[in-house]
Amino acid sequence: MVHPPTPSQPPDTTGPARRGMSREEFRVIAASSVGTAFEWYDFFLYGSLIPVIGSKFFGGYPPAAQTVFALLTFGIGFVVRPLGALVWARFGDLVGRKAIFMITLIIMGLSTLAVGLLPTSAEIGWAAPVLLLTCRVLQGLAISGEFGGAVTYVAEHAPPARRGAFVGWLPATVALSIFLSLGVLLSVQFITGPEAFDAWGWRLPFLISVVPLAISVWIRLKLRESPLFLRMKAEGAQSRAPIRESFTRRRNLRVVLIALAMVAAQSFVGYVSTFYTLTLLTSTLKVDTLTANTLFLGLMLCAFLLCGFFSWLSDKVGRKPVMLAGFALAVATYFPIFHGVAALANPALAEAQDRVRIQLVADPADCSFQFNPAGTASFTSDCDRAKQLLARWSAAYENVAGRPDAPVTVVVDGRTLTAGPGLEAELGDALTRAGYPAEGSGTVRIDGPGDLLDGRVVLLFLLLLALVSYAQMTQGPAASAMVELFPTRIRYTAMSLPFQVGTGWFGGVAPAVMVAINAEAGNIFAGLWYPTIMIVIGAVICLLALPETRGIDLDAVDTAARPARRLARRRGTAVG
């Protein structure tokens, strides 16, 4: 099967398609969304608690090394996801959606809960980080089979004319779970206080997850198997080798690659609007954590609603128009929006970046590309240290090639500073005199409810909301489109791998790559070129190669694959 057949006319939106959601359909969506909620609740929670987790589980190391090892355990989940996707999805296509659905949820939920129960390195030594790593590996493996199974299960229950709206609840849950994790984290910190939170309160957000875990297991126990899978099984039309059929047959592989391009592009839009933007606000623009998290609480609540809207809209006008509009708006407005964000969040810094001329003069061979997503690289040259100091001040600078035998220098509005032990103090003094603000000075702040209506806060929120809107325009329709590209016999397998590779290996590392590009170029906006170019590539592939699948009958996708199976049977060869 290369392309699923496109409906010759718009789907019927009268009669059953317009009825309200049944109790069974609501149960299917609710039970499926819980796994997605677990995935992102744990993801954001663990990322927010990196310093605490580092100190608790790697306490025998210096603070910098603690952060390094905590980040490594965080990243291992991304590494194992494609492997888990192949394993779980294969069994999902062979034995059924419901069984795998339940297994991955339980593994994922118990692993998240276990993090809150683990003894620390001060209590059991080296066994503590080993247990933490085990939990993260299990979470990564379970998560990799969860989303593909959830989307497949919901889509195979949904009426064709409303499939986008039904499936859209799952990516919408991503925003809602980030909202909930932020809310839980801030609430626990407020209730326990800083000292108690550091001592034991950090465990509570993980332990609280047992409540939705118990509810979701109870709901999923009441679910029935996917009707399309049961019919396929009754007809004896299952794939004997879904992995081989998905990835070694040229026609299916072509569709997998198209799906990968689509997922990668929408992942760039999603990660830029959330994790990169939050990093930019707090690390680069020096906005305090409370203000940034408060803004994102509101943004994620809006994102939840917007994803549902754009998913519904894709049932009316098509998956491709909504997705391509999101891609186009992102590419066209990223640079002006981020310039506006900088000017509103920290106007003194934005003004200094435009006005103060700074040059870093160094031999290019002495300078490293500052890509360090896991914190394991060591940047020790004079050029690297100068770049790190400039990045700490969020300074905009120009790289100038120096002679190999000349010392590294930083020129600030004509004042030349030579690299050495005193560079940090001298550079700080020079930047302050030139007009760079001290950290936290003049930044946007939300200290109370009244600040929420401040004009500067409102304008900043609206700019950030535009970025979040682009993500929802692409994520909701993309989830439905992926399901509709593949036949039931290989659907779980064929969509899970491109999804995990696209989100984990492309979108997932995008913020780290962008930060590295910013440091390399000496410009906090230079990194935007990376997602912009990648989104353009993905959008062009979608425009030219992605079929429109709105309202398609999933049985028609299966029917399109049957001639090849009949030919294989006549020749006496195995299918898959």
Coordinates of C-alpha atoms in Angstrom, one line a residue:
M1 CA 0.0 0.0 0.0
V2 CA 1.5 3.3 -1.1
H3 CA -1.2 5.9 -0.7
P4 CA -4.5 5.3 1.1
P5 CA -7.3 6.1 -1.3
T6 CA -8.5 9.6 -0.9
P7 CA -12.3 10.1 -0.6
S8 CA -13.8 11.1 -3.9
Q9 CA -16.2 13.5 -2.0
P10 CA -16.2 15.1 1.4
P11 CA -17.3 12.8 4.2
D12 CA -21.0 12.8 5.2
T13 CA -21.4 15.1 8.1
T14 CA -25.1 14.3 8.7
G15 CA -26.8 11.6 10.6
P16 CA -24.6 9.5 12.9
A17 CA -21.5 11.6 12.3
R18 CA -23.2 14.6 14.0
R19 CA -24.6 12.7 17.0
G20 CA -23.1 13.4 20.4
M21 CA -20.3 11.3 21.7
S22 CA -21.5 8.0 23.2
R23 CA -20.5 6.8 26.6
E24 CA -18.4 4.0 25.1
E25 CA -16.6 6.5 22.8
F26 CA -15.9 8.8 25.7
R27 CA -14.5 5.9 27.7
V28 CA -12.2 5.0 24.8
I29 CA -10.9 8.5 24.5
A30 CA -10.5 9.0 28.3
A31 CA -8.6 5.7 28.8
S32 CA -6.4 6.4 25.8
S33 CA -5.5 9.9 26.8
V34 CA -4.3 8.9 30.3
G35 CA -1.2 7.2 28.9
T36 CA -0.3 10.3 27.0
A37 CA -0.8 12.3 30.1
F38 CA 1.6 10.1 32.1
E39 CA 4.2 10.4 29.4
W40 CA 4.4 14.2 29.5
Y41 CA 3.6 14.6 33.2
D42 CA 6.7 12.5 34.0
F43 CA 8.7 14.1 31.2
F44 CA 8.2 17.7 32.3
L45 CA 8.3 16.8 36.0
Y46 CA 11.6 15.0 35.8
G47 CA 13.1 17.8 33.6
S48 CA 12.0 20.4 36.1
L49 CA 13.6 18.5 39.0
I50 CA 17.0 17.8 37.4
P51 CA 19.0 19.6 40.1
V52 CA 17.2 17.9 43.0
I53 CA 17.4 14.4 41.4
G54 CA 21.1 15.0 40.7
S55 CA 21.8 15.8 44.3
K56 CA 19.7 12.8 45.6
F57 CA 20.9 10.0 43.4
F58 CA 24.4 11.2 42.5
G59 CA 25.3 12.8 45.8
G60 CA 28.9 11.5 45.9
Y61 CA 29.9 13.7 42.9
P62 CA 30.4 17.5 42.6
P63 CA 27.3 19.6 41.7
A64 CA 28.2 19.9 38.0
A65 CA 28.7 16.1 37.7
Q66 CA 25.4 15.5 39.5
T67 CA 23.6 17.5 36.9
V68 CA 25.4 15.7 34.1
F69 CA 24.4 12.3 35.4
A70 CA 20.8 13.4 36.0
L71 CA 20.6 14.6 32.4
L72 CA 22.0 11.4 31.1
T73 CA 19.3 9.3 32.9
F74 CA 16.8 11.8 31.5
G75 CA 18.0 11.3 28.0
I76 CA 18.2 7.5 28.1
G77 CA 14.4 7.4 27.7
F78 CA 14.7 9.0 24.3
V79 CA 17.5 6.6 23.2
V80 CA 15.4 3.4 23.8
R81 CA 12.1 4.7 22.5
P82 CA 12.5 3.5 18.9
L83 CA 13.5 0.1 20.1
G84 CA 10.4 -0.1 22.3
A85 CA 8.2 1.2 19.5
L86 CA 9.2 -1.7 17.3
V87 CA 8.7 -4.3 20.1
W88 CA 5.4 -3.1 21.4
A89 CA 3.9 -2.1 18.1
R90 CA 4.8 -5.5 16.6
F91 CA 2.9 -7.3 19.3
G92 CA 0.1 -4.8 19.0
D93 CA -0.4 -5.7 15.4
L94 CA -0.1 -9.4 16.2
V95 CA -2.1 -10.0 19.4
G96 CA -4.2 -6.8 19.7
R97 CA -4.3 -3.2 20.8
K98 CA -5.9 -3.6 24.2
A99 CA -3.4 -6.0 25.7
I100 CA -0.4 -4.0 24.8
F101 CA -2.2 -0.8 25.7
M102 CA -2.7 -2.1 29.3
I103 CA 0.8 -3.5 29.7
T104 CA 2.6 -0.3 28.6
L105 CA 0.3 1.8 30.9
I106 CA 1.1 -0.3 33.9
I107 CA 4.9 -0.3 33.3
M108 CA 4.9 3.4 32.7
G109 CA 2.8 4.2 35.7
L110 CA 4.7 2.0 38.1
S111 CA 8.0 3.3 36.9
T112 CA 6.9 6.9 37.5
L113 CA 5.6 6.0 40.9
A114 CA 8.8 4.1 41.8
V115 CA 11.0 7.2 41.2
G116 CA 9.2 8.8 44.2
L117 CA 9.9 5.7 46.4
L118 CA 13.6 5.1 45.5
P119 CA 16.2 5.4 48.3
T120 CA 18.9 8.0 47.6
S121 CA 22.6 7.5 47.1
A122 CA 23.2 8.6 50.7
E123 CA 21.1 5.6 51.8
I124 CA 22.2 2.8 49.5
G125 CA 25.1 4.2 47.6
W126 CA 25.7 3.2 43.9
A127 CA 22.5 1.1 43.8
A128 CA 20.4 4.3 43.9
P129 CA 21.4 5.6 40.4
V130 CA 21.2 2.1 39.0
L131 CA 17.6 1.8 40.2
L132 CA 16.8 5.3 38.8
L133 CA 18.3 4.4 35.5
T134 CA 16.2 1.2 35.4
C135 CA 13.1 3.2 36.0
R136 CA 13.9 5.6 33.2
V137 CA 14.7 2.8 30.7
L138 CA 11.4 1.1 31.6
Q139 CA 9.5 4.4 31.2
G140 CA 11.1 5.0 27.8
L141 CA 10.3 1.5 26.6
A142 CA 6.7 1.7 27.8
I143 CA 6.1 5.2 26.5
S144 CA 7.3 4.2 23.0
G145 CA 4.5 1.8 22.6
E146 CA 1.9 3.9 24.4
F147 CA 1.1 6.8 22.0
G148 CA 1.0 4.8 18.8
G149 CA -1.3 2.3 20.5
A150 CA -3.5 5.0 21.9
V151 CA -3.9 6.8 18.6
T152 CA -4.5 3.6 16.7
Y153 CA -7.1 2.4 19.3
V154 CA -9.1 5.7 19.3
A155 CA -9.0 6.0 15.5
E156 CA -10.3 2.5 15.0
H157 CA -13.2 3.3 17.2
A158 CA -14.0 6.8 15.8
P159 CA -16.6 7.6 13.1
P160 CA -14.7 8.6 9.9
A161 CA -16.2 12.1 9.7
R162 CA -15.2 12.9 13.3
R163 CA -11.9 10.9 13.5
G164 CA -9.8 14.1 13.7
A165 CA -11.8 15.4 16.7
F166 CA -11.6 12.1 18.5
V167 CA -7.9 11.5 17.9
G168 CA -7.1 15.1 18.7
W169 CA -7.9 14.6 22.3
L170 CA -4.6 12.6 22.7
P171 CA -2.1 15.4 21.5
A172 CA -4.3 17.9 23.4
T173 CA -3.6 15.9 26.5
V174 CA 0.1 16.7 26.1
A175 CA -0.6 20.3 26.9
L176 CA -3.0 19.5 29.7
S177 CA -0.5 17.2 31.3
I178 CA 2.2 19.9 31.2
F179 CA -0.3 22.2 32.8
L180 CA -1.0 19.7 35.5
S181 CA 2.6 18.9 36.2
L182 CA 3.4 22.6 36.5
G183 CA 0.4 23.1 38.8
V184 CA 1.3 20.1 41.0
L185 CA 5.0 21.1 41.2
L186 CA 4.2 24.7 42.1
S187 CA 1.6 23.7 44.6
V188 CA 3.8 21.2 46.4
Q189 CA 6.7 23.7 46.5
F190 CA 4.4 26.3 48.0
I191 CA 2.8 23.9 50.6
T192 CA 6.1 22.3 51.8
G193 CA 8.4 25.2 51.6
P194 CA 12.0 25.2 50.1
E195 CA 13.7 23.1 52.8
A196 CA 11.1 20.4 53.1
F197 CA 10.7 20.2 49.4
D198 CA 14.4 19.6 48.9
A199 CA 14.4 17.0 51.8
W200 CA 11.3 14.9 50.9
G201 CA 8.7 17.0 49.1
W202 CA 10.2 16.4 45.7
R203 CA 8.8 12.8 45.9
L204 CA 5.2 13.9 46.2
P205 CA 4.6 14.8 42.5
F206 CA 5.8 11.3 41.5
L207 CA 3.7 9.6 44.2
I208 CA 0.6 11.6 43.3
S209 CA 0.6 9.8 39.9
V210 CA -0.7 6.7 41.6
V211 CA -4.2 8.2 41.6
P212 CA -4.6 8.7 37.8
L213 CA -2.8 5.4 37.3
A214 CA -5.4 3.5 39.4
I215 CA -8.3 5.2 37.6
S216 CA -6.9 4.7 34.2
V217 CA -6.2 0.9 34.8
W218 CA -9.8 0.6 36.0
I219 CA -11.1 2.3 32.9
R220 CA -9.0 0.3 30.5
L221 CA -10.0 -3.0 32.0
K222 CA -13.5 -2.2 30.8
L223 CA -12.5 -1.5 27.2
R224 CA -13.1 -3.8 24.3
E225 CA -10.7 -4.7 21.6
S226 CA -10.6 -2.5 18.5
P227 CA -13.4 -3.6 16.2
L228 CA -11.2 -3.3 13.1
F229 CA -8.6 -5.5 14.6
L230 CA -11.1 -8.1 15.6
R231 CA -12.6 -8.1 12.1
M232 CA -9.1 -8.4 10.5
K233 CA -8.3 -11.3 12.9
A234 CA -11.5 -13.1 12.1
E235 CA -10.7 -12.8 8.3
G236 CA -7.2 -14.1 8.9
A237 CA -5.8 -11.0 7.3
Q238 CA -3.2 -10.3 10.0
S239 CA 0.4 -9.6 9.0
R240 CA 2.8 -12.4 9.9
A241 CA 5.7 -10.1 10.1
P242 CA 4.5 -6.4 10.6
I243 CA 8.1 -5.1 11.0
R244 CA 9.3 -6.6 7.7
E245 CA 6.1 -5.6 5.9
S246 CA 6.3 -2.0 7.2
F247 CA 10.0 -1.2 6.6
T248 CA 11.3 -3.5 3.9
R249 CA 8.6 -3.2 1.3
R250 CA 9.5 -0.2 -0.8
R251 CA 5.9 1.0 -1.2
N252 CA 5.2 0.9 2.6
L253 CA 8.6 2.3 3.4
R254 CA 7.9 5.3 1.2
V255 CA 4.8 6.1 3.3
V256 CA 6.8 5.6 6.5
L257 CA 9.3 8.2 5.4
I258 CA 6.6 10.6 4.5
A259 CA 5.1 10.1 7.9
L260 CA 8.5 10.7 9.5
A261 CA 8.9 14.0 7.6
M262 CA 5.5 15.1 8.8
V263 CA 6.1 14.1 12.4
A264 CA 9.6 15.7 12.5
A265 CA 8.3 19.0 11.2
Q266 CA 5.4 19.2 13.7
S267 CA 7.8 18.2 16.5
F268 CA 10.0 21.1 15.7
V269 CA 7.0 23.4 15.9
G270 CA 6.0 21.8 19.2
Y271 CA 9.3 21.8 20.9
V272 CA 10.1 25.4 19.8
S273 CA 6.9 26.7 21.2
T274 CA 7.3 24.9 24.6
F275 CA 10.6 23.7 25.9
Y276 CA 12.9 26.0 23.8
T277 CA 10.7 29.1 24.6
L278 CA 10.7 28.3 28.3
T279 CA 14.5 27.9 28.2
L280 CA 14.9 31.2 26.3
L281 CA 12.7 33.0 28.9
T282 CA 14.5 31.7 32.0
S283 CA 18.1 31.2 30.8
T284 CA 18.6 33.8 28.2
L285 CA 16.2 36.6 28.9
K286 CA 16.6 36.1 32.7
V287 CA 12.8 36.0 33.5
D288 CA 12.3 34.5 36.9
T289 CA 11.0 30.9 37.1
L290 CA 7.7 31.8 38.8
T291 CA 6.8 34.3 36.1
A292 CA 7.7 31.9 33.3
N293 CA 5.8 29.0 34.8
T294 CA 2.8 31.2 35.4
L295 CA 2.8 32.2 31.8
F296 CA 3.1 28.6 30.7
L297 CA 0.3 27.5 33.0
G298 CA -2.1 29.7 31.0
L299 CA -0.5 28.8 27.7
M300 CA -0.9 25.1 28.2
L301 CA -4.5 25.5 29.2
C302 CA -5.1 27.4 25.9
A303 CA -3.1 24.8 24.0
F304 CA -5.4 22.1 25.3
L305 CA -8.4 23.9 23.9
L306 CA -6.7 25.0 20.7
C307 CA -5.6 21.4 19.8
G308 CA -9.2 20.2 20.1
F309 CA -10.4 23.0 17.9
F310 CA -7.8 22.5 15.1
S311 CA -8.4 18.7 15.2
W312 CA -12.1 19.4 14.8
L313 CA -11.3 21.8 12.0
S314 CA -9.3 19.2 10.2
D315 CA -12.4 17.1 9.9
K316 CA -14.1 20.0 8.1
V317 CA -11.3 21.3 5.7
G318 CA -8.8 18.5 5.7
R319 CA -5.6 17.5 7.5
K320 CA -3.2 19.0 5.1
P321 CA -4.6 22.6 4.9
V322 CA -4.5 22.9 8.7
M323 CA -1.0 21.4 9.1
L324 CA 0.5 23.4 6.2
A325 CA -1.0 26.6 7.6
G326 CA 0.7 26.0 10.9
F327 CA 4.0 25.2 9.2
A328 CA 3.7 28.4 7.0
L329 CA 2.8 30.7 9.9
A330 CA 5.7 29.3 12.0
V331 CA 8.2 29.9 9.2
A332 CA 6.9 33.3 8.4
T333 CA 6.7 34.7 11.9
Y334 CA 9.3 33.0 14.1
F335 CA 11.9 35.8 13.8
P336 CA 9.5 38.8 14.4
I337 CA 7.7 37.0 17.3
F338 CA 10.9 36.0 19.1
H339 CA 12.3 39.6 18.7
G340 CA 9.1 40.8 20.2
V341 CA 9.3 38.3 23.0
A342 CA 12.9 39.5 23.9
A343 CA 11.8 43.2 23.8
L344 CA 8.9 42.6 26.1
A345 CA 10.5 40.1 28.5
N346 CA 13.8 42.0 29.0
P347 CA 13.8 45.4 27.1
A348 CA 17.1 46.6 28.6
L349 CA 18.8 43.4 27.4
A350 CA 17.2 43.6 23.9
E351 CA 18.3 47.3 23.6
A352 CA 21.9 46.4 24.7
Q353 CA 22.1 43.6 22.2
D354 CA 21.1 46.0 19.4
R355 CA 23.4 48.9 20.5
V356 CA 26.6 47.4 22.0
R357 CA 29.2 46.1 19.6
I358 CA 31.1 43.1 20.9
Q359 CA 33.7 41.0 19.0
L360 CA 35.2 37.7 20.0
V361 CA 38.7 37.5 18.4
A362 CA 40.1 34.0 18.4
D363 CA 41.6 31.3 16.3
P364 CA 38.6 29.2 14.9
A365 CA 40.5 26.0 15.6
D366 CA 40.5 27.0 19.3
C367 CA 36.7 27.2 19.4
S368 CA 34.3 24.3 19.9
F369 CA 30.7 24.0 18.8
Q370 CA 28.8 24.4 22.0
F371 CA 26.5 21.4 21.6
N372 CA 26.2 19.6 24.9
P373 CA 22.7 18.2 25.4
A374 CA 23.8 15.7 28.1
G375 CA 26.3 17.9 29.8
T376 CA 29.1 15.5 29.1
A377 CA 31.3 17.6 26.8
S378 CA 34.2 19.6 28.2
F379 CA 34.8 23.1 26.8
T380 CA 38.1 24.3 28.3
S381 CA 39.9 26.5 25.7
D382 CA 40.1 30.2 26.2
C383 CA 37.7 30.7 23.3
D384 CA 35.2 28.3 24.8
R385 CA 35.4 29.9 28.2
A386 CA 34.9 33.4 26.6
K387 CA 31.8 32.1 24.8
Q388 CA 30.4 30.7 28.0
L389 CA 30.9 34.0 29.8
L390 CA 29.2 35.9 26.9
A391 CA 26.3 33.4 26.9
R392 CA 25.9 33.9 30.6
W393 CA 25.3 37.6 30.0
S394 CA 23.1 36.8 26.9
A395 CA 25.5 39.1 25.0
A396 CA 25.3 39.5 21.2
Y397 CA 28.7 39.3 19.6
E398 CA 30.5 38.9 16.4
N399 CA 33.1 36.1 15.8
V400 CA 36.3 37.4 14.3
A401 CA 39.1 35.0 13.2
G402 CA 42.3 35.7 15.0
R403 CA 45.9 34.5 14.4
P404 CA 46.8 31.0 15.8
D405 CA 49.6 32.5 17.9
A406 CA 47.5 35.4 19.3
P407 CA 45.7 35.4 22.6
V408 CA 41.9 35.3 22.7
T409 CA 40.4 38.8 23.2
V410 CA 36.9 40.2 23.7
V411 CA 36.3 43.7 22.4
V412 CA 33.3 45.6 24.1
D413 CA 32.6 48.9 22.4
G414 CA 36.3 49.4 21.7
R415 CA 37.6 48.1 25.1
T416 CA 39.8 45.1 24.6
L417 CA 39.9 42.3 27.2
T418 CA 42.4 39.5 27.1
A419 CA 41.4 36.0 28.0
G420 CA 42.8 34.8 31.4
P421 CA 41.9 34.3 35.0
G422 CA 40.5 37.9 35.3
L423 CA 38.3 37.8 32.2
E424 CA 35.1 37.0 34.1
A425 CA 35.3 40.1 36.3
E426 CA 36.6 42.4 33.6
L427 CA 34.0 41.3 31.1
G428 CA 31.2 41.7 33.7
D429 CA 32.4 45.3 34.4
A430 CA 32.7 46.1 30.7
L431 CA 29.2 44.8 29.8
T432 CA 27.7 46.6 32.8
R433 CA 29.3 49.9 31.7
A434 CA 28.1 49.4 28.2
G435 CA 24.5 49.0 29.3
Y436 CA 23.9 45.3 29.7
P437 CA 21.5 44.8 32.7
A438 CA 22.2 42.8 35.8
E439 CA 20.3 39.5 36.0
G440 CA 16.7 40.0 36.8
S441 CA 16.9 43.8 36.3
G442 CA 13.9 45.2 34.3
T443 CA 12.5 41.8 33.3
V444 CA 8.8 41.2 33.1
R445 CA 7.5 39.9 36.4
I446 CA 4.3 38.4 37.8
D447 CA 4.3 38.9 41.6
G448 CA 0.6 38.7 42.1
P449 CA -2.8 38.4 40.4
G450 CA -2.9 42.1 39.5
D451 CA 0.2 41.7 37.3
L452 CA -1.7 39.3 35.0
L453 CA -3.5 42.3 33.5
D454 CA -0.3 44.4 33.0
G455 CA -0.1 45.5 29.4
R456 CA 3.4 44.1 29.0
V457 CA 2.4 40.7 30.4
V458 CA -0.6 40.5 28.2
L459 CA 1.3 41.3 25.0
L460 CA 4.0 38.8 25.9
F461 CA 1.4 36.2 26.6
L462 CA -0.3 36.8 23.2
L463 CA 3.0 36.4 21.3
L464 CA 3.7 33.2 23.1
L465 CA 0.1 32.1 22.4
A466 CA 0.8 32.5 18.7
L467 CA 3.7 30.1 18.9
V468 CA 1.6 27.6 20.9
S469 CA -1.2 27.9 18.3
Y470 CA 1.1 26.9 15.5
A471 CA 2.0 23.7 17.4
Q472 CA -1.6 22.8 17.9
M473 CA -2.4 23.4 14.2
T474 CA 0.2 20.7 13.3
Q475 CA 0.0 18.2 16.2
G476 CA -3.7 17.4 16.2
P477 CA -4.2 16.8 12.5
A478 CA -0.8 15.0 12.2
A479 CA -2.0 12.4 14.7
S480 CA -5.1 11.5 12.6
A481 CA -3.2 11.6 9.4
M482 CA -0.6 9.1 10.6
V483 CA -3.3 6.6 11.5
E484 CA -5.0 7.0 8.1
L485 CA -1.9 6.3 6.1
F486 CA -1.5 2.7 7.0
P487 CA -3.7 -0.5 6.9
T488 CA -4.9 -2.1 10.1
R489 CA -2.6 -5.1 9.7
I490 CA 0.6 -2.9 10.1
R491 CA -0.9 0.3 11.4
Y492 CA 0.5 0.1 15.0
T493 CA 4.0 -0.8 13.8
A494 CA 4.3 1.4 10.8
M495 CA 3.3 4.6 12.6
S496 CA 5.0 4.1 16.0
L497 CA 8.6 4.1 14.7
P498 CA 8.4 7.3 12.7
F499 CA 6.6 9.0 15.5
Q500 CA 9.2 8.1 18.1
V501 CA 12.1 9.0 15.8
G502 CA 10.5 12.2 14.7
T503 CA 9.6 13.4 18.2
G504 CA 12.6 12.1 20.1
W505 CA 15.6 12.3 17.7
F506 CA 14.5 15.3 15.7
G507 CA 12.2 17.5 17.8
G508 CA 13.6 16.3 21.1
V509 CA 17.1 17.5 20.6
A510 CA 16.1 20.7 18.7
P511 CA 16.3 23.0 21.8
A512 CA 19.8 21.8 22.6
V513 CA 20.9 22.3 19.0
M514 CA 19.3 25.8 18.9
V515 CA 21.1 26.9 22.1
A516 CA 24.4 25.6 20.6
I517 CA 23.8 27.6 17.4
N518 CA 23.1 30.7 19.4
A519 CA 26.3 30.3 21.3
E520 CA 28.3 29.6 18.1
A521 CA 26.9 32.6 16.2
G522 CA 26.8 35.0 19.2
N523 CA 23.2 35.8 18.5
I524 CA 20.2 34.5 20.5
F525 CA 18.0 34.4 17.4
A526 CA 20.5 32.5 15.1
G527 CA 19.2 29.1 16.4
L528 CA 15.8 29.8 14.9
W529 CA 17.2 29.0 11.4
Y530 CA 17.5 25.3 12.4
P531 CA 13.8 24.6 13.0
T532 CA 12.8 27.0 10.3
I533 CA 14.8 25.1 7.6
M534 CA 13.7 21.7 8.9
I535 CA 10.0 22.8 9.0
V536 CA 10.3 24.1 5.4
I537 CA 11.7 20.7 4.3
G538 CA 9.0 18.8 6.1
A539 CA 6.2 21.1 4.8
V540 CA 7.4 20.7 1.2
I541 CA 7.4 16.9 1.5
C542 CA 3.9 17.0 3.0
L543 CA 2.7 19.3 0.3
L544 CA 4.0 17.2 -2.5
A545 CA 3.8 13.6 -1.2
L546 CA 1.3 13.4 1.7
P547 CA -2.2 12.4 0.6
E548 CA -5.3 14.0 2.1
T549 CA -6.9 11.5 4.3
R550 CA -9.8 13.4 5.9
G551 CA -12.9 11.2 6.4
I552 CA -11.4 8.1 4.8
D553 CA -12.9 4.8 5.7
L554 CA -10.1 2.8 7.4
D555 CA -11.6 -0.3 5.7
A556 CA -10.7 1.3 2.4
V557 CA -7.1 1.5 3.5
D558 CA -7.2 -2.2 4.3
T559 CA -8.9 -3.0 0.9
A560 CA -6.1 -1.2 -1.0
A561 CA -3.6 -3.6 0.5
R562 CA -5.5 -6.8 -0.4
P563 CA -4.5 -7.2 -4.1
A564 CA -0.9 -7.5 -3.1
R565 CA -1.8 -10.1 -0.4
R566 CA -3.9 -12.1 -2.9
L567 CA -1.1 -12.1 -5.4
A568 CA 1.4 -13.3 -2.7
R569 CA -1.0 -16.1 -1.8
R570 CA -1.3 -17.2 -5.4
R571 CA 2.4 -17.3 -5.7
G572 CA 2.6 -19.3 -2.5
T573 CA 4.8 -16.7 -0.7
A574 CA 4.5 -15.4 2.9
V575 CA 2.8 -12.1 3.4
G576 CA 4.9 -9.7 5.6

